[in-house]
Amino acid sequence: MPDYTSLVPKYDFPTGSIEAQEAALATNPLLQRMVAAREAYAGDRHRPTYHYVNPEAMLNDPNGLCFWQGRWHLFYQAYPPEDTRQHWGHAVSDDLIHWR
């Protein structure tokens, strides 16, 4: 029987305010890896700068754009490098131009 357990490390984050969640994410190893990947691609003149781009790998089927608690939220299918199976990604924006 196949093992469907994700190879991506699982992290628990605090519930409550988005500020508390963002503070917890600041020290998260997975997020730090994505920040490093985004910085590595920063000089690529062919990488889109206006549209949202997945920090590490392919972005597939962006959907679920919604405005909630004063911020825009975008959900998309993601394929992390260590596990080629589909996962879900989430990005947040205050202005639909700058995403985190």
PDB file of N, CA and C in Angstrom:
ATOM      1  N   MET A   1       0.841  -1.174   0.000  1.00  0.00           N
ATOM      2  CA  MET A   1       0.000   0.000   0.000  1.00  0.00           C
ATOM      3  C   MET A   1       0.894   1.248   0.000  1.00  0.00           C
ATOM      4  N   PRO A   2       0.617   2.219  -0.879  1.00  0.00           N
ATOM      5  CA  PRO A   2       1.469   3.412  -0.950  1.00  0.00           C
ATOM      6  C   PRO A   2       1.344   4.289   0.290  1.00  0.00           C
ATOM      7  N   ASP A   3       2.446   4.949   0.609  1.00  0.00           N
ATOM      8  CA  ASP A   3       2.472   5.873   1.740  1.00  0.00           C
ATOM      9  C   ASP A   3       2.167   7.274   1.220  1.00  0.00           C
ATOM     10  N   TYR A   4       1.067   7.858   1.650  1.00  0.00           N
ATOM     11  CA  TYR A   4       0.659   9.178   1.182  1.00  0.00           C
ATOM     12  C   TYR A   4       1.058  10.297   2.147  1.00  0.00           C
ATOM     13  N   THR A   5       1.935  10.007   3.073  1.00  0.00           N
ATOM     14  CA  THR A   5       2.389  11.019   4.011  1.00  0.00           C
ATOM     15  C   THR A   5       3.285  12.021   3.290  1.00  0.00           C
ATOM     16  N   SER A   6       3.040  13.294   3.488  1.00  0.00           N
ATOM     17  CA  SER A   6       3.846  14.338   2.847  1.00  0.00           C
ATOM     18  C   SER A   6       5.284  14.286   3.342  1.00  0.00           C
ATOM     19  N   LEU A   7       6.209  14.558   2.442  1.00  0.00           N
ATOM     20  CA  LEU A   7       7.618  14.636   2.798  1.00  0.00           C
ATOM     21  C   LEU A   7       8.009  16.039   3.257  1.00  0.00           C
ATOM     22  N   VAL A   8       7.093  17.003   3.080  1.00  0.00           N
ATOM     23  CA  VAL A   8       7.340  18.373   3.516  1.00  0.00           C
ATOM     24  C   VAL A   8       7.164  18.424   5.034  1.00  0.00           C
ATOM     25  N   PRO A   9       8.132  18.991   5.764  1.00  0.00           N
ATOM     26  CA  PRO A   9       7.983  19.059   7.229  1.00  0.00           C
ATOM     27  C   PRO A   9       6.716  19.805   7.634  1.00  0.00           C
ATOM     28  N   LYS A  10       6.081  19.340   8.692  1.00  0.00           N
ATOM     29  CA  LYS A  10       4.858  19.974   9.187  1.00  0.00           C
ATOM     30  C   LYS A  10       5.206  20.849  10.386  1.00  0.00           C
ATOM     31  N   TYR A  11       4.681  22.064  10.362  1.00  0.00           N
ATOM     32  CA  TYR A  11       4.909  23.006  11.454  1.00  0.00           C
ATOM     33  C   TYR A  11       3.562  23.471  11.986  1.00  0.00           C
ATOM     34  N   ASP A  12       3.462  23.630  13.286  1.00  0.00           N
ATOM     35  CA  ASP A  12       2.253  24.165  13.898  1.00  0.00           C
ATOM     36  C   ASP A  12       2.461  25.649  14.167  1.00  0.00           C
ATOM     37  N   PHE A  13       1.428  26.442  13.891  1.00  0.00           N
ATOM     38  CA  PHE A  13       1.503  27.883  14.074  1.00  0.00           C
ATOM     39  C   PHE A  13       0.416  28.332  15.033  1.00  0.00           C
ATOM     40  N   PRO A  14       0.649  29.441  15.725  1.00  0.00           N
ATOM     41  CA  PRO A  14      -0.364  29.921  16.668  1.00  0.00           C
ATOM     42  C   PRO A  14      -1.621  30.387  15.942  1.00  0.00           C
ATOM     43  N   THR A  15      -2.729  30.241  16.598  1.00  0.00           N
ATOM     44  CA  THR A  15      -3.971  30.790  16.064  1.00  0.00           C
ATOM     45  C   THR A  15      -4.148  32.183  16.649  1.00  0.00           C
ATOM     46  N   GLY A  16      -5.086  32.915  16.131  1.00  0.00           N
ATOM     47  CA  GLY A  16      -5.318  34.266  16.635  1.00  0.00           C
ATOM     48  C   GLY A  16      -4.989  35.290  15.577  1.00  0.00           C
ATOM     49  N   SER A  17      -4.299  36.329  15.971  1.00  0.00           N
ATOM     50  CA  SER A  17      -4.046  37.441  15.055  1.00  0.00           C
ATOM     51  C   SER A  17      -3.037  37.055  13.981  1.00  0.00           C
ATOM     52  N   ILE A  18      -3.164  37.701  12.838  1.00  0.00           N
ATOM     53  CA  ILE A  18      -2.218  37.451  11.752  1.00  0.00           C
ATOM     54  C   ILE A  18      -0.826  37.935  12.136  1.00  0.00           C
ATOM     55  N   GLU A  19      -0.745  38.948  12.989  1.00  0.00           N
ATOM     56  CA  GLU A  19       0.553  39.441  13.449  1.00  0.00           C
ATOM     57  C   GLU A  19       1.294  38.367  14.250  1.00  0.00           C
ATOM     58  N   ALA A  20       0.575  37.646  15.120  1.00  0.00           N
ATOM     59  CA  ALA A  20       1.188  36.567  15.899  1.00  0.00           C
ATOM     60  C   ALA A  20       1.648  35.439  14.982  1.00  0.00           C
ATOM     61  N   GLN A  21       0.848  35.151  13.961  1.00  0.00           N
ATOM     62  CA  GLN A  21       1.225  34.110  13.011  1.00  0.00           C
ATOM     63  C   GLN A  21       2.452  34.521  12.206  1.00  0.00           C
ATOM     64  N   GLU A  22       2.502  35.789  11.767  1.00  0.00           N
ATOM     65  CA  GLU A  22       3.656  36.264  11.004  1.00  0.00           C
ATOM     66  C   GLU A  22       4.922  36.268  11.857  1.00  0.00           C
ATOM     67  N   ALA A  23       4.795  36.574  13.150  1.00  0.00           N
ATOM     68  CA  ALA A  23       5.958  36.537  14.043  1.00  0.00           C
ATOM     69  C   ALA A  23       6.494  35.110  14.156  1.00  0.00           C
ATOM     70  N   ALA A  24       5.605  34.131  14.247  1.00  0.00           N
ATOM     71  CA  ALA A  24       6.028  32.732  14.317  1.00  0.00           C
ATOM     72  C   ALA A  24       6.663  32.292  12.999  1.00  0.00           C
ATOM     73  N   LEU A  25       6.130  32.781  11.894  1.00  0.00           N
ATOM     74  CA  LEU A  25       6.677  32.414  10.589  1.00  0.00           C
ATOM     75  C   LEU A  25       8.076  32.976  10.363  1.00  0.00           C
ATOM     76  N   ALA A  26       8.410  34.080  11.010  1.00  0.00           N
ATOM     77  CA  ALA A  26       9.709  34.729  10.798  1.00  0.00           C
ATOM     78  C   ALA A  26      10.879  33.808  11.138  1.00  0.00           C
ATOM     79  N   THR A  27      10.670  32.866  12.048  1.00  0.00           N
ATOM     80  CA  THR A  27      11.742  31.945  12.429  1.00  0.00           C
ATOM     81  C   THR A  27      11.526  30.537  11.883  1.00  0.00           C
ATOM     82  N   ASN A  28      10.549  30.369  11.023  1.00  0.00           N
ATOM     83  CA  ASN A  28      10.227  29.053  10.483  1.00  0.00           C
ATOM     84  C   ASN A  28      11.240  28.645   9.409  1.00  0.00           C
ATOM     85  N   PRO A  29      11.859  27.454   9.510  1.00  0.00           N
ATOM     86  CA  PRO A  29      12.860  27.025   8.529  1.00  0.00           C
ATOM     87  C   PRO A  29      12.325  26.930   7.098  1.00  0.00           C
ATOM     88  N   LEU A  30      11.084  26.498   6.937  1.00  0.00           N
ATOM     89  CA  LEU A  30      10.508  26.387   5.597  1.00  0.00           C
ATOM     90  C   LEU A  30      10.350  27.765   4.965  1.00  0.00           C
ATOM     91  N   LEU A  31       9.865  28.725   5.732  1.00  0.00           N
ATOM     92  CA  LEU A  31       9.715  30.080   5.211  1.00  0.00           C
ATOM     93  C   LEU A  31      11.076  30.706   4.922  1.00  0.00           C
ATOM     94  N   GLN A  32      12.053  30.464   5.783  1.00  0.00           N
ATOM     95  CA  GLN A  32      13.397  30.989   5.533  1.00  0.00           C
ATOM     96  C   GLN A  32      13.971  30.417   4.239  1.00  0.00           C
ATOM     97  N   ARG A  33      13.683  29.149   3.960  1.00  0.00           N
ATOM     98  CA  ARG A  33      14.127  28.532   2.704  1.00  0.00           C
ATOM     99  C   ARG A  33      13.470  29.207   1.512  1.00  0.00           C
ATOM    100  N   MET A  34      12.185  29.534   1.630  1.00  0.00           N
ATOM    101  CA  MET A  34      11.479  30.200   0.536  1.00  0.00           C
ATOM    102  C   MET A  34      12.007  31.614   0.316  1.00  0.00           C
ATOM    103  N   VAL A  35      12.338  32.319   1.401  1.00  0.00           N
ATOM    104  CA  VAL A  35      12.916  33.661   1.278  1.00  0.00           C
ATOM    105  C   VAL A  35      14.251  33.582   0.543  1.00  0.00           C
ATOM    106  N   ALA A  36      15.077  32.592   0.885  1.00  0.00           N
ATOM    107  CA  ALA A  36      16.371  32.423   0.210  1.00  0.00           C
ATOM    108  C   ALA A  36      16.174  32.112  -1.271  1.00  0.00           C
ATOM    109  N   ALA A  37      15.180  31.283  -1.602  1.00  0.00           N
ATOM    110  CA  ALA A  37      14.904  30.962  -3.006  1.00  0.00           C
ATOM    111  C   ALA A  37      14.442  32.202  -3.755  1.00  0.00           C
ATOM    112  N   ARG A  38      13.593  33.000  -3.133  1.00  0.00           N
ATOM    113  CA  ARG A  38      13.113  34.229  -3.772  1.00  0.00           C
ATOM    114  C   ARG A  38      14.277  35.194  -4.020  1.00  0.00           C
ATOM    115  N   GLU A  39      15.190  35.304  -3.067  1.00  0.00           N
ATOM    116  CA  GLU A  39      16.361  36.173  -3.240  1.00  0.00           C
ATOM    117  C   GLU A  39      17.270  35.658  -4.351  1.00  0.00           C
ATOM    118  N   ALA A  40      17.395  34.324  -4.463  1.00  0.00           N
ATOM    119  CA  ALA A  40      18.240  33.744  -5.513  1.00  0.00           C
ATOM    120  C   ALA A  40      17.687  34.044  -6.903  1.00  0.00           C
ATOM    121  N   TYR A  41      16.366  34.103  -7.031  1.00  0.00           N
ATOM    122  CA  TYR A  41      15.734  34.381  -8.326  1.00  0.00           C
ATOM    123  C   TYR A  41      15.577  35.874  -8.594  1.00  0.00           C
ATOM    124  N   ALA A  42      15.891  36.712  -7.641  1.00  0.00           N
ATOM    125  CA  ALA A  42      15.626  38.149  -7.763  1.00  0.00           C
ATOM    126  C   ALA A  42      16.296  38.777  -8.980  1.00  0.00           C
ATOM    127  N   GLY A  43      17.452  38.294  -9.375  1.00  0.00           N
ATOM    128  CA  GLY A  43      18.160  38.880 -10.507  1.00  0.00           C
ATOM    129  C   GLY A  43      17.761  38.321 -11.858  1.00  0.00           C
ATOM    130  N   ASP A  44      16.847  37.369 -11.897  1.00  0.00           N
ATOM    131  CA  ASP A  44      16.433  36.750 -13.159  1.00  0.00           C
ATOM    132  C   ASP A  44      15.488  37.687 -13.907  1.00  0.00           C
ATOM    133  N   ARG A  45      15.939  38.224 -15.021  1.00  0.00           N
ATOM    134  CA  ARG A  45      15.123  39.205 -15.746  1.00  0.00           C
ATOM    135  C   ARG A  45      13.906  38.576 -16.415  1.00  0.00           C
ATOM    136  N   HIS A  46      13.859  37.248 -16.487  1.00  0.00           N
ATOM    137  CA  HIS A  46      12.713  36.576 -17.103  1.00  0.00           C
ATOM    138  C   HIS A  46      11.659  36.153 -16.073  1.00  0.00           C
ATOM    139  N   ARG A  47      11.951  36.327 -14.818  1.00  0.00           N
ATOM    140  CA  ARG A  47      10.986  35.950 -13.770  1.00  0.00           C
ATOM    141  C   ARG A  47       9.983  37.081 -13.593  1.00  0.00           C
ATOM    142  N   PRO A  48       8.684  36.775 -13.607  1.00  0.00           N
ATOM    143  CA  PRO A  48       7.673  37.829 -13.461  1.00  0.00           C
ATOM    144  C   PRO A  48       7.850  38.609 -12.158  1.00  0.00           C
ATOM    145  N   THR A  49       7.642  39.915 -12.236  1.00  0.00           N
ATOM    146  CA  THR A  49       7.738  40.739 -11.030  1.00  0.00           C
ATOM    147  C   THR A  49       6.393  41.337 -10.638  1.00  0.00           C
ATOM    148  N   TYR A  50       5.483  41.483 -11.583  1.00  0.00           N
ATOM    149  CA  TYR A  50       4.188  42.089 -11.284  1.00  0.00           C
ATOM    150  C   TYR A  50       3.192  41.048 -10.783  1.00  0.00           C
ATOM    151  N   HIS A  51       3.200  39.861 -11.370  1.00  0.00           N
ATOM    152  CA  HIS A  51       2.263  38.805 -10.984  1.00  0.00           C
ATOM    153  C   HIS A  51       2.872  37.956  -9.872  1.00  0.00           C
ATOM    154  N   TYR A  52       2.010  37.355  -9.070  1.00  0.00           N
ATOM    155  CA  TYR A  52       2.501  36.508  -7.989  1.00  0.00           C
ATOM    156  C   TYR A  52       3.228  35.295  -8.570  1.00  0.00           C
ATOM    157  N   VAL A  53       4.362  34.955  -7.976  1.00  0.00           N
ATOM    158  CA  VAL A  53       5.154  33.797  -8.379  1.00  0.00           C
ATOM    159  C   VAL A  53       5.455  32.978  -7.129  1.00  0.00           C
ATOM    160  N   ASN A  54       5.280  31.668  -7.228  1.00  0.00           N
ATOM    161  CA  ASN A  54       5.623  30.781  -6.132  1.00  0.00           C
ATOM    162  C   ASN A  54       7.109  30.950  -5.805  1.00  0.00           C
ATOM    163  N   PRO A  55       7.483  31.073  -4.539  1.00  0.00           N
ATOM    164  CA  PRO A  55       8.877  31.352  -4.194  1.00  0.00           C
ATOM    165  C   PRO A  55       9.874  30.298  -4.670  1.00  0.00           C
ATOM    166  N   GLU A  56       9.481  29.031  -4.732  1.00  0.00           N
ATOM    167  CA  GLU A  56      10.453  27.977  -5.002  1.00  0.00           C
ATOM    168  C   GLU A  56      10.281  27.255  -6.323  1.00  0.00           C
ATOM    169  N   ALA A  57       9.104  26.949  -6.679  1.00  0.00           N
ATOM    170  CA  ALA A  57       8.920  26.034  -7.802  1.00  0.00           C
ATOM    171  C   ALA A  57       7.696  26.450  -8.609  1.00  0.00           C
ATOM    172  N   MET A  58       7.154  25.477  -9.315  1.00  0.00           N
ATOM    173  CA  MET A  58       6.036  25.743 -10.203  1.00  0.00           C
ATOM    174  C   MET A  58       4.785  26.166  -9.429  1.00  0.00           C
ATOM    175  N   LEU A  59       4.085  27.112  -9.999  1.00  0.00           N
ATOM    176  CA  LEU A  59       2.793  27.554  -9.468  1.00  0.00           C
ATOM    177  C   LEU A  59       1.730  27.001 -10.409  1.00  0.00           C
ATOM    178  N   ASN A  60       0.749  26.340  -9.873  1.00  0.00           N
ATOM    179  CA  ASN A  60      -0.292  25.757 -10.705  1.00  0.00           C
ATOM    180  C   ASN A  60      -1.658  26.159 -10.165  1.00  0.00           C
ATOM    181  N   ASP A  61      -2.539  26.514 -11.064  1.00  0.00           N
ATOM    182  CA  ASP A  61      -3.945  26.739 -10.759  1.00  0.00           C
ATOM    183  C   ASP A  61      -4.183  27.715  -9.607  1.00  0.00           C
ATOM    184  N   PRO A  62      -3.735  28.984  -9.742  1.00  0.00           N
ATOM    185  CA  PRO A  62      -4.060  29.947  -8.687  1.00  0.00           C
ATOM    186  C   PRO A  62      -5.568  30.150  -8.616  1.00  0.00           C
ATOM    187  N   ASN A  63      -6.127  30.065  -7.441  1.00  0.00           N
ATOM    188  CA  ASN A  63      -7.576  30.217  -7.292  1.00  0.00           C
ATOM    189  C   ASN A  63      -7.889  30.596  -5.855  1.00  0.00           C
ATOM    190  N   GLY A  64      -9.130  30.784  -5.585  1.00  0.00           N
ATOM    191  CA  GLY A  64      -9.544  31.073  -4.220  1.00  0.00           C
ATOM    192  C   GLY A  64      -9.168  32.458  -3.745  1.00  0.00           C
ATOM    193  N   LEU A  65      -9.006  33.420  -4.673  1.00  0.00           N
ATOM    194  CA  LEU A  65      -8.697  34.784  -4.252  1.00  0.00           C
ATOM    195  C   LEU A  65      -9.874  35.331  -3.453  1.00  0.00           C
ATOM    196  N   CYS A  66      -9.591  35.822  -2.251  1.00  0.00           N
ATOM    197  CA  CYS A  66     -10.657  36.386  -1.428  1.00  0.00           C
ATOM    198  C   CYS A  66     -10.098  37.509  -0.557  1.00  0.00           C
ATOM    199  N   PHE A  67     -10.979  38.394  -0.146  1.00  0.00           N
ATOM    200  CA  PHE A  67     -10.620  39.490   0.757  1.00  0.00           C
ATOM    201  C   PHE A  67     -11.162  39.127   2.123  1.00  0.00           C
ATOM    202  N   TRP A  68     -10.279  38.959   3.107  1.00  0.00           N
ATOM    203  CA  TRP A  68     -10.691  38.510   4.430  1.00  0.00           C
ATOM    204  C   TRP A  68      -9.853  39.212   5.484  1.00  0.00           C
ATOM    205  N   GLN A  69     -10.498  39.760   6.481  1.00  0.00           N
ATOM    206  CA  GLN A  69      -9.864  40.461   7.600  1.00  0.00           C
ATOM    207  C   GLN A  69      -8.905  41.552   7.112  1.00  0.00           C
ATOM    208  N   GLY A  70      -9.324  42.280   6.079  1.00  0.00           N
ATOM    209  CA  GLY A  70      -8.561  43.425   5.602  1.00  0.00           C
ATOM    210  C   GLY A  70      -7.393  43.111   4.694  1.00  0.00           C
ATOM    211  N   ARG A  71      -7.254  41.849   4.279  1.00  0.00           N
ATOM    212  CA  ARG A  71      -6.145  41.462   3.396  1.00  0.00           C
ATOM    213  C   ARG A  71      -6.656  40.541   2.292  1.00  0.00           C
ATOM    214  N   TRP A  72      -5.931  40.561   1.168  1.00  0.00           N
ATOM    215  CA  TRP A  72      -6.223  39.649   0.062  1.00  0.00           C
ATOM    216  C   TRP A  72      -5.488  38.333   0.301  1.00  0.00           C
ATOM    217  N   HIS A  73      -6.159  37.218   0.043  1.00  0.00           N
ATOM    218  CA  HIS A  73      -5.580  35.886   0.209  1.00  0.00           C
ATOM    219  C   HIS A  73      -5.691  35.148  -1.119  1.00  0.00           C
ATOM    220  N   LEU A  74      -4.590  34.543  -1.548  1.00  0.00           N
ATOM    221  CA  LEU A  74      -4.544  33.765  -2.783  1.00  0.00           C
ATOM    222  C   LEU A  74      -4.094  32.352  -2.440  1.00  0.00           C
ATOM    223  N   PHE A  75      -4.833  31.369  -2.904  1.00  0.00           N
ATOM    224  CA  PHE A  75      -4.475  29.968  -2.701  1.00  0.00           C
ATOM    225  C   PHE A  75      -4.102  29.382  -4.057  1.00  0.00           C
ATOM    226  N   TYR A  76      -3.156  28.456  -4.068  1.00  0.00           N
ATOM    227  CA  TYR A  76      -2.696  27.878  -5.329  1.00  0.00           C
ATOM    228  C   TYR A  76      -2.133  26.483  -5.084  1.00  0.00           C
ATOM    229  N   GLN A  77      -2.058  25.705  -6.157  1.00  0.00           N
ATOM    230  CA  GLN A  77      -1.428  24.396  -6.073  1.00  0.00           C
ATOM    231  C   GLN A  77       0.079  24.589  -6.172  1.00  0.00           C
ATOM    232  N   ALA A  78       0.811  23.927  -5.303  1.00  0.00           N
ATOM    233  CA  ALA A  78       2.265  24.065  -5.262  1.00  0.00           C
ATOM    234  C   ALA A  78       2.908  22.684  -5.271  1.00  0.00           C
ATOM    235  N   TYR A  79       4.121  22.641  -5.763  1.00  0.00           N
ATOM    236  CA  TYR A  79       4.878  21.394  -5.829  1.00  0.00           C
ATOM    237  C   TYR A  79       6.252  21.622  -5.199  1.00  0.00           C
ATOM    238  N   PRO A  80       6.395  21.401  -3.886  1.00  0.00           N
ATOM    239  CA  PRO A  80       7.679  21.644  -3.224  1.00  0.00           C
ATOM    240  C   PRO A  80       8.758  20.700  -3.755  1.00  0.00           C
ATOM    241  N   PRO A  81      10.026  21.125  -3.723  1.00  0.00           N
ATOM    242  CA  PRO A  81      11.102  20.323  -4.305  1.00  0.00           C
ATOM    243  C   PRO A  81      11.254  18.931  -3.698  1.00  0.00           C
ATOM    244  N   GLU A  82      10.989  18.785  -2.404  1.00  0.00           N
ATOM    245  CA  GLU A  82      11.217  17.485  -1.777  1.00  0.00           C
ATOM    246  C   GLU A  82      10.047  16.518  -1.924  1.00  0.00           C
ATOM    247  N   ASP A  83       8.937  16.965  -2.483  1.00  0.00           N
ATOM    248  CA  ASP A  83       7.767  16.092  -2.636  1.00  0.00           C
ATOM    249  C   ASP A  83       6.991  16.566  -3.853  1.00  0.00           C
ATOM    250  N   THR A  84       7.039  15.825  -4.942  1.00  0.00           N
ATOM    251  CA  THR A  84       6.449  16.279  -6.206  1.00  0.00           C
ATOM    252  C   THR A  84       4.933  16.159  -6.243  1.00  0.00           C
ATOM    253  N   ARG A  85       4.340  15.636  -5.185  1.00  0.00           N
ATOM    254  CA  ARG A  85       2.879  15.582  -5.159  1.00  0.00           C
ATOM    255  C   ARG A  85       2.308  16.966  -4.887  1.00  0.00           C
ATOM    256  N   GLN A  86       1.073  17.163  -5.291  1.00  0.00           N
ATOM    257  CA  GLN A  86       0.423  18.470  -5.132  1.00  0.00           C
ATOM    258  C   GLN A  86       0.237  18.836  -3.663  1.00  0.00           C
ATOM    259  N   HIS A  87       0.560  20.092  -3.357  1.00  0.00           N
ATOM    260  CA  HIS A  87       0.315  20.687  -2.048  1.00  0.00           C
ATOM    261  C   HIS A  87      -0.422  21.999  -2.294  1.00  0.00           C
ATOM    262  N   TRP A  88      -0.853  22.640  -1.240  1.00  0.00           N
ATOM    263  CA  TRP A  88      -1.513  23.936  -1.380  1.00  0.00           C
ATOM    264  C   TRP A  88      -0.612  25.033  -0.842  1.00  0.00           C
ATOM    265  N   GLY A  89      -0.538  26.135  -1.585  1.00  0.00           N
ATOM    266  CA  GLY A  89       0.193  27.313  -1.150  1.00  0.00           C
ATOM    267  C   GLY A  89      -0.779  28.430  -0.814  1.00  0.00           C
ATOM    268  N   HIS A  90      -0.310  29.406  -0.055  1.00  0.00           N
ATOM    269  CA  HIS A  90      -1.152  30.518   0.384  1.00  0.00           C
ATOM    270  C   HIS A  90      -0.299  31.773   0.402  1.00  0.00           C
ATOM    271  N   ALA A  91      -0.782  32.838  -0.199  1.00  0.00           N
ATOM    272  CA  ALA A  91      -0.089  34.127  -0.199  1.00  0.00           C
ATOM    273  C   ALA A  91      -1.057  35.201   0.285  1.00  0.00           C
ATOM    274  N   VAL A  92      -0.518  36.233   0.923  1.00  0.00           N
ATOM    275  CA  VAL A  92      -1.324  37.315   1.494  1.00  0.00           C
ATOM    276  C   VAL A  92      -0.805  38.645   0.965  1.00  0.00           C
ATOM    277  N   SER A  93      -1.735  39.574   0.663  1.00  0.00           N
ATOM    278  CA  SER A  93      -1.358  40.893   0.161  1.00  0.00           C
ATOM    279  C   SER A  93      -2.280  41.962   0.731  1.00  0.00           C
ATOM    280  N   ASP A  94      -1.720  43.150   0.920  1.00  0.00           N
ATOM    281  CA  ASP A  94      -2.529  44.298   1.328  1.00  0.00           C
ATOM    282  C   ASP A  94      -3.037  45.078   0.121  1.00  0.00           C
ATOM    283  N   ASP A  95      -2.353  44.933  -1.031  1.00  0.00           N
ATOM    284  CA  ASP A  95      -2.666  45.780  -2.186  1.00  0.00           C
ATOM    285  C   ASP A  95      -2.739  45.040  -3.528  1.00  0.00           C
ATOM    286  N   LEU A  96      -2.676  43.724  -3.539  1.00  0.00           N
ATOM    287  CA  LEU A  96      -2.694  42.885  -4.746  1.00  0.00           C
ATOM    288  C   LEU A  96      -1.438  43.045  -5.610  1.00  0.00           C
ATOM    289  N   ILE A  97      -0.434  43.742  -5.112  1.00  0.00           N
ATOM    290  CA  ILE A  97       0.828  43.886  -5.848  1.00  0.00           C
ATOM    291  C   ILE A  97       1.976  43.284  -5.045  1.00  0.00           C
ATOM    292  N   HIS A  98       2.040  43.584  -3.774  1.00  0.00           N
ATOM    293  CA  HIS A  98       3.100  43.078  -2.902  1.00  0.00           C
ATOM    294  C   HIS A  98       2.550  41.886  -2.115  1.00  0.00           C
ATOM    295  N   TRP A  99       3.150  40.710  -2.315  1.00  0.00           N
ATOM    296  CA  TRP A  99       2.665  39.470  -1.702  1.00  0.00           C
ATOM    297  C   TRP A  99       3.674  38.931  -0.702  1.00  0.00           C
ATOM    298  N   ARG A 100       3.164  38.255   0.312  1.00  0.00           N
ATOM    299  CA  ARG A 100       4.011  37.553   1.278  1.00  0.00           C
ATOM    300  C   ARG A 100       3.336  36.254   1.661  1.00  0.00           C
TER     301      ARG A 100
END
